[in-house]
């Protein structure tokens, strides 16, 4: 059995979190209170905690930290999930249909190399960076 991770992140508006994580991404809502919501993030526990102001750098901040990966500026920090290819394709299509802005649009990274993967990056309404990816060959998830 795989152990699910638990990740708690700050958000500035729980209604925006509901629209993004439940309505757009498709996460099931779990327990909640007036200042937090638990989400089933693809079998992992993601908790959005209400804060007055984001403690980290926002996506439009000039000091956003990035690392160059495959000629793209990947935001640091970020979190995400590795999906099955068809789930990744369905999610990216749903985001495109709703006109959600990608930080890095869906594309194939490391094409023809070890670790070939589809990936895209976006920011939630509070500025948390997320990456969604799939591997063409899941056996290469940790390959070097």
PDB file of C-alpha atoms in Angstrom:
ATOM      1  CA  UNK A   1       0.000   0.000   0.000  1.00  0.00           C
ATOM      2  CA  UNK A   2       1.254   3.460  -0.867  1.00  0.00           C
ATOM      3  CA  UNK A   3       1.261   6.004   1.948  1.00  0.00           C
ATOM      4  CA  UNK A   4      -0.640   9.156   1.034  1.00  0.00           C
ATOM      5  CA  UNK A   5       1.089  12.435   1.729  1.00  0.00           C
ATOM      6  CA  UNK A   6      -0.425  15.284   3.750  1.00  0.00           C
ATOM      7  CA  UNK A   7       0.224  18.812   2.565  1.00  0.00           C
ATOM      8  CA  UNK A   8      -1.195  21.987   4.108  1.00  0.00           C
ATOM      9  CA  UNK A   9      -1.066  25.157   2.018  1.00  0.00           C
ATOM     10  CA  UNK A  10      -2.178  28.749   2.611  1.00  0.00           C
ATOM     11  CA  UNK A  11      -5.043  30.337   0.677  1.00  0.00           C
ATOM     12  CA  UNK A  12      -6.528  33.805   0.968  1.00  0.00           C
ATOM     13  CA  UNK A  13     -10.111  32.856   0.058  1.00  0.00           C
ATOM     14  CA  UNK A  14     -11.826  29.521   0.766  1.00  0.00           C
ATOM     15  CA  UNK A  15     -14.549  30.174  -1.836  1.00  0.00           C
ATOM     16  CA  UNK A  16     -11.811  30.587  -4.471  1.00  0.00           C
ATOM     17  CA  UNK A  17     -10.248  27.349  -3.173  1.00  0.00           C
ATOM     18  CA  UNK A  18     -13.591  25.554  -3.648  1.00  0.00           C
ATOM     19  CA  UNK A  19     -13.958  26.879  -7.196  1.00  0.00           C
ATOM     20  CA  UNK A  20     -10.397  25.853  -8.070  1.00  0.00           C
ATOM     21  CA  UNK A  21      -9.804  22.558  -6.231  1.00  0.00           C
ATOM     22  CA  UNK A  22     -13.332  21.137  -6.335  1.00  0.00           C
ATOM     23  CA  UNK A  23     -15.024  22.610  -9.382  1.00  0.00           C
ATOM     24  CA  UNK A  24     -12.047  22.978 -11.725  1.00  0.00           C
ATOM     25  CA  UNK A  25      -9.479  20.356 -10.631  1.00  0.00           C
ATOM     26  CA  UNK A  26     -12.145  17.861  -9.493  1.00  0.00           C
ATOM     27  CA  UNK A  27     -10.965  17.144  -5.934  1.00  0.00           C
ATOM     28  CA  UNK A  28     -13.489  15.740  -3.472  1.00  0.00           C
ATOM     29  CA  UNK A  29     -14.058  17.941  -0.436  1.00  0.00           C
ATOM     30  CA  UNK A  30     -13.548  16.334   2.981  1.00  0.00           C
ATOM     31  CA  UNK A  31     -13.783  17.773   6.470  1.00  0.00           C
ATOM     32  CA  UNK A  32     -13.830  21.535   6.815  1.00  0.00           C
ATOM     33  CA  UNK A  33     -14.131  24.421   9.204  1.00  0.00           C
ATOM     34  CA  UNK A  34     -14.445  28.171   8.806  1.00  0.00           C
ATOM     35  CA  UNK A  35     -10.682  28.460   8.224  1.00  0.00           C
ATOM     36  CA  UNK A  36      -9.681  25.233   6.414  1.00  0.00           C
ATOM     37  CA  UNK A  37     -10.856  22.563   3.971  1.00  0.00           C
ATOM     38  CA  UNK A  38      -9.500  19.023   3.515  1.00  0.00           C
ATOM     39  CA  UNK A  39      -9.319  17.805  -0.088  1.00  0.00           C
ATOM     40  CA  UNK A  40      -8.848  14.374  -1.612  1.00  0.00           C
ATOM     41  CA  UNK A  41      -6.042  15.374  -3.976  1.00  0.00           C
ATOM     42  CA  UNK A  42      -5.850  12.192  -6.067  1.00  0.00           C
ATOM     43  CA  UNK A  43      -5.693   9.987  -2.966  1.00  0.00           C
ATOM     44  CA  UNK A  44      -3.565  12.394  -0.910  1.00  0.00           C
ATOM     45  CA  UNK A  45      -4.667  14.801   1.806  1.00  0.00           C
ATOM     46  CA  UNK A  46      -4.356  18.425   0.777  1.00  0.00           C
ATOM     47  CA  UNK A  47      -5.542  21.034   3.262  1.00  0.00           C
ATOM     48  CA  UNK A  48      -6.195  24.635   2.286  1.00  0.00           C
ATOM     49  CA  UNK A  49      -5.772  26.914   5.326  1.00  0.00           C
ATOM     50  CA  UNK A  50      -7.210  30.413   5.257  1.00  0.00           C
ATOM     51  CA  UNK A  51      -4.637  33.180   5.834  1.00  0.00           C
ATOM     52  CA  UNK A  52      -4.968  36.959   5.663  1.00  0.00           C
ATOM     53  CA  UNK A  53      -2.000  37.297   3.301  1.00  0.00           C
ATOM     54  CA  UNK A  54       0.169  34.820   1.476  1.00  0.00           C
ATOM     55  CA  UNK A  55       3.458  34.234   3.267  1.00  0.00           C
ATOM     56  CA  UNK A  56       5.304  33.396   0.051  1.00  0.00           C
ATOM     57  CA  UNK A  57       6.008  35.035  -3.267  1.00  0.00           C
ATOM     58  CA  UNK A  58       3.059  35.502  -5.615  1.00  0.00           C
ATOM     59  CA  UNK A  59       3.097  34.487  -9.267  1.00  0.00           C
ATOM     60  CA  UNK A  60       3.227  38.103 -10.423  1.00  0.00           C
ATOM     61  CA  UNK A  61       5.979  39.091  -7.971  1.00  0.00           C
ATOM     62  CA  UNK A  62       9.249  40.111  -9.636  1.00  0.00           C
ATOM     63  CA  UNK A  63      11.147  37.964  -7.141  1.00  0.00           C
ATOM     64  CA  UNK A  64       9.395  34.704  -8.071  1.00  0.00           C
ATOM     65  CA  UNK A  65      12.056  32.018  -7.808  1.00  0.00           C
ATOM     66  CA  UNK A  66      12.418  29.634 -10.745  1.00  0.00           C
ATOM     67  CA  UNK A  67      14.752  26.934 -11.982  1.00  0.00           C
ATOM     68  CA  UNK A  68      15.252  26.353 -15.676  1.00  0.00           C
ATOM     69  CA  UNK A  69      14.104  22.873 -16.648  1.00  0.00           C
ATOM     70  CA  UNK A  70      13.918  21.881 -20.301  1.00  0.00           C
ATOM     71  CA  UNK A  71      14.055  25.585 -21.325  1.00  0.00           C
ATOM     72  CA  UNK A  72      11.127  26.552 -19.057  1.00  0.00           C
ATOM     73  CA  UNK A  73      11.156  28.631 -15.866  1.00  0.00           C
ATOM     74  CA  UNK A  74       9.719  26.236 -13.282  1.00  0.00           C
ATOM     75  CA  UNK A  75       8.407  28.016 -10.164  1.00  0.00           C
ATOM     76  CA  UNK A  76       9.996  27.048  -6.847  1.00  0.00           C
ATOM     77  CA  UNK A  77       8.388  26.004  -4.587  1.00  0.00           C
ATOM     78  CA  UNK A  78       5.639  23.991  -6.247  1.00  0.00           C
ATOM     79  CA  UNK A  79       3.774  20.758  -5.635  1.00  0.00           C
ATOM     80  CA  UNK A  80       1.740  18.498  -7.839  1.00  0.00           C
ATOM     81  CA  UNK A  81       0.747  15.028  -8.870  1.00  0.00           C
ATOM     82  CA  UNK A  82       1.715  12.379 -11.404  1.00  0.00           C
ATOM     83  CA  UNK A  83      -1.444  11.245 -13.181  1.00  0.00           C
ATOM     84  CA  UNK A  84      -2.283   8.554 -15.690  1.00  0.00           C
ATOM     85  CA  UNK A  85      -1.863   9.945 -19.215  1.00  0.00           C
ATOM     86  CA  UNK A  86      -5.607   9.964 -19.989  1.00  0.00           C
ATOM     87  CA  UNK A  87      -6.382  11.765 -16.687  1.00  0.00           C
ATOM     88  CA  UNK A  88      -3.665  14.348 -17.428  1.00  0.00           C
ATOM     89  CA  UNK A  89      -5.068  14.912 -20.909  1.00  0.00           C
ATOM     90  CA  UNK A  90      -8.633  15.247 -19.572  1.00  0.00           C
ATOM     91  CA  UNK A  91      -7.565  17.733 -16.878  1.00  0.00           C
ATOM     92  CA  UNK A  92      -5.509  19.864 -19.270  1.00  0.00           C
ATOM     93  CA  UNK A  93      -8.437  19.897 -21.715  1.00  0.00           C
ATOM     94  CA  UNK A  94     -10.860  20.932 -18.926  1.00  0.00           C
ATOM     95  CA  UNK A  95      -8.532  23.753 -17.845  1.00  0.00           C
ATOM     96  CA  UNK A  96      -8.177  24.950 -21.441  1.00  0.00           C
ATOM     97  CA  UNK A  97     -11.967  24.776 -21.931  1.00  0.00           C
ATOM     98  CA  UNK A  98     -12.462  27.001 -18.875  1.00  0.00           C
ATOM     99  CA  UNK A  99      -9.755  29.415 -20.077  1.00  0.00           C
ATOM    100  CA  UNK A 100      -7.585  28.866 -16.996  1.00  0.00           C
ATOM    101  CA  UNK A 101      -4.164  30.489 -17.424  1.00  0.00           C
ATOM    102  CA  UNK A 102      -1.222  28.102 -17.490  1.00  0.00           C
ATOM    103  CA  UNK A 103       2.160  29.262 -16.192  1.00  0.00           C
ATOM    104  CA  UNK A 104       3.715  26.626 -18.472  1.00  0.00           C
ATOM    105  CA  UNK A 105       1.303  25.260 -21.061  1.00  0.00           C
ATOM    106  CA  UNK A 106       0.928  21.479 -21.483  1.00  0.00           C
ATOM    107  CA  UNK A 107       3.812  19.983 -23.420  1.00  0.00           C
ATOM    108  CA  UNK A 108       6.067  16.897 -23.585  1.00  0.00           C
ATOM    109  CA  UNK A 109       9.278  17.309 -21.575  1.00  0.00           C
ATOM    110  CA  UNK A 110      12.465  15.309 -22.270  1.00  0.00           C
ATOM    111  CA  UNK A 111      10.991  13.922 -25.504  1.00  0.00           C
ATOM    112  CA  UNK A 112      12.747  10.712 -26.525  1.00  0.00           C
ATOM    113  CA  UNK A 113      14.841  10.676 -23.325  1.00  0.00           C
ATOM    114  CA  UNK A 114      14.695   8.815 -20.040  1.00  0.00           C
ATOM    115  CA  UNK A 115      11.828  10.304 -18.041  1.00  0.00           C
ATOM    116  CA  UNK A 116       9.776  11.553 -20.995  1.00  0.00           C
ATOM    117  CA  UNK A 117       6.692  13.177 -19.511  1.00  0.00           C
ATOM    118  CA  UNK A 118       3.780  15.443 -20.188  1.00  0.00           C
ATOM    119  CA  UNK A 119       3.680  18.420 -17.855  1.00  0.00           C
ATOM    120  CA  UNK A 120       2.013  21.741 -17.179  1.00  0.00           C
ATOM    121  CA  UNK A 121       2.192  24.319 -14.425  1.00  0.00           C
ATOM    122  CA  UNK A 122      -0.375  26.724 -13.082  1.00  0.00           C
ATOM    123  CA  UNK A 123      -1.081  28.803 -10.004  1.00  0.00           C
ATOM    124  CA  UNK A 124      -4.140  28.442  -7.811  1.00  0.00           C
ATOM    125  CA  UNK A 125      -6.095  31.641  -7.054  1.00  0.00           C
ATOM    126  CA  UNK A 126      -3.915  32.303  -3.983  1.00  0.00           C
ATOM    127  CA  UNK A 127      -0.636  31.957  -5.893  1.00  0.00           C
ATOM    128  CA  UNK A 128       0.386  28.391  -4.944  1.00  0.00           C
ATOM    129  CA  UNK A 129       2.276  26.800  -7.858  1.00  0.00           C
ATOM    130  CA  UNK A 130       1.145  23.345  -9.003  1.00  0.00           C
ATOM    131  CA  UNK A 131       2.566  20.898 -11.525  1.00  0.00           C
ATOM    132  CA  UNK A 132       0.545  18.135 -13.166  1.00  0.00           C
ATOM    133  CA  UNK A 133       2.407  15.478 -15.118  1.00  0.00           C
ATOM    134  CA  UNK A 134       2.302  11.979 -16.529  1.00  0.00           C
ATOM    135  CA  UNK A 135       5.113   9.665 -17.552  1.00  0.00           C
ATOM    136  CA  UNK A 136       5.011   7.862 -20.871  1.00  0.00           C
ATOM    137  CA  UNK A 137       6.594   4.937 -18.986  1.00  0.00           C
ATOM    138  CA  UNK A 138       5.837   4.979 -15.246  1.00  0.00           C
ATOM    139  CA  UNK A 139       8.874   2.749 -14.682  1.00  0.00           C
ATOM    140  CA  UNK A 140      10.958   5.849 -15.471  1.00  0.00           C
ATOM    141  CA  UNK A 141       9.449   7.906 -12.636  1.00  0.00           C
ATOM    142  CA  UNK A 142      12.673   7.662 -10.621  1.00  0.00           C
ATOM    143  CA  UNK A 143      15.059   6.693 -13.442  1.00  0.00           C
ATOM    144  CA  UNK A 144      18.263   8.676 -13.894  1.00  0.00           C
TER     145      UNK A 144
END
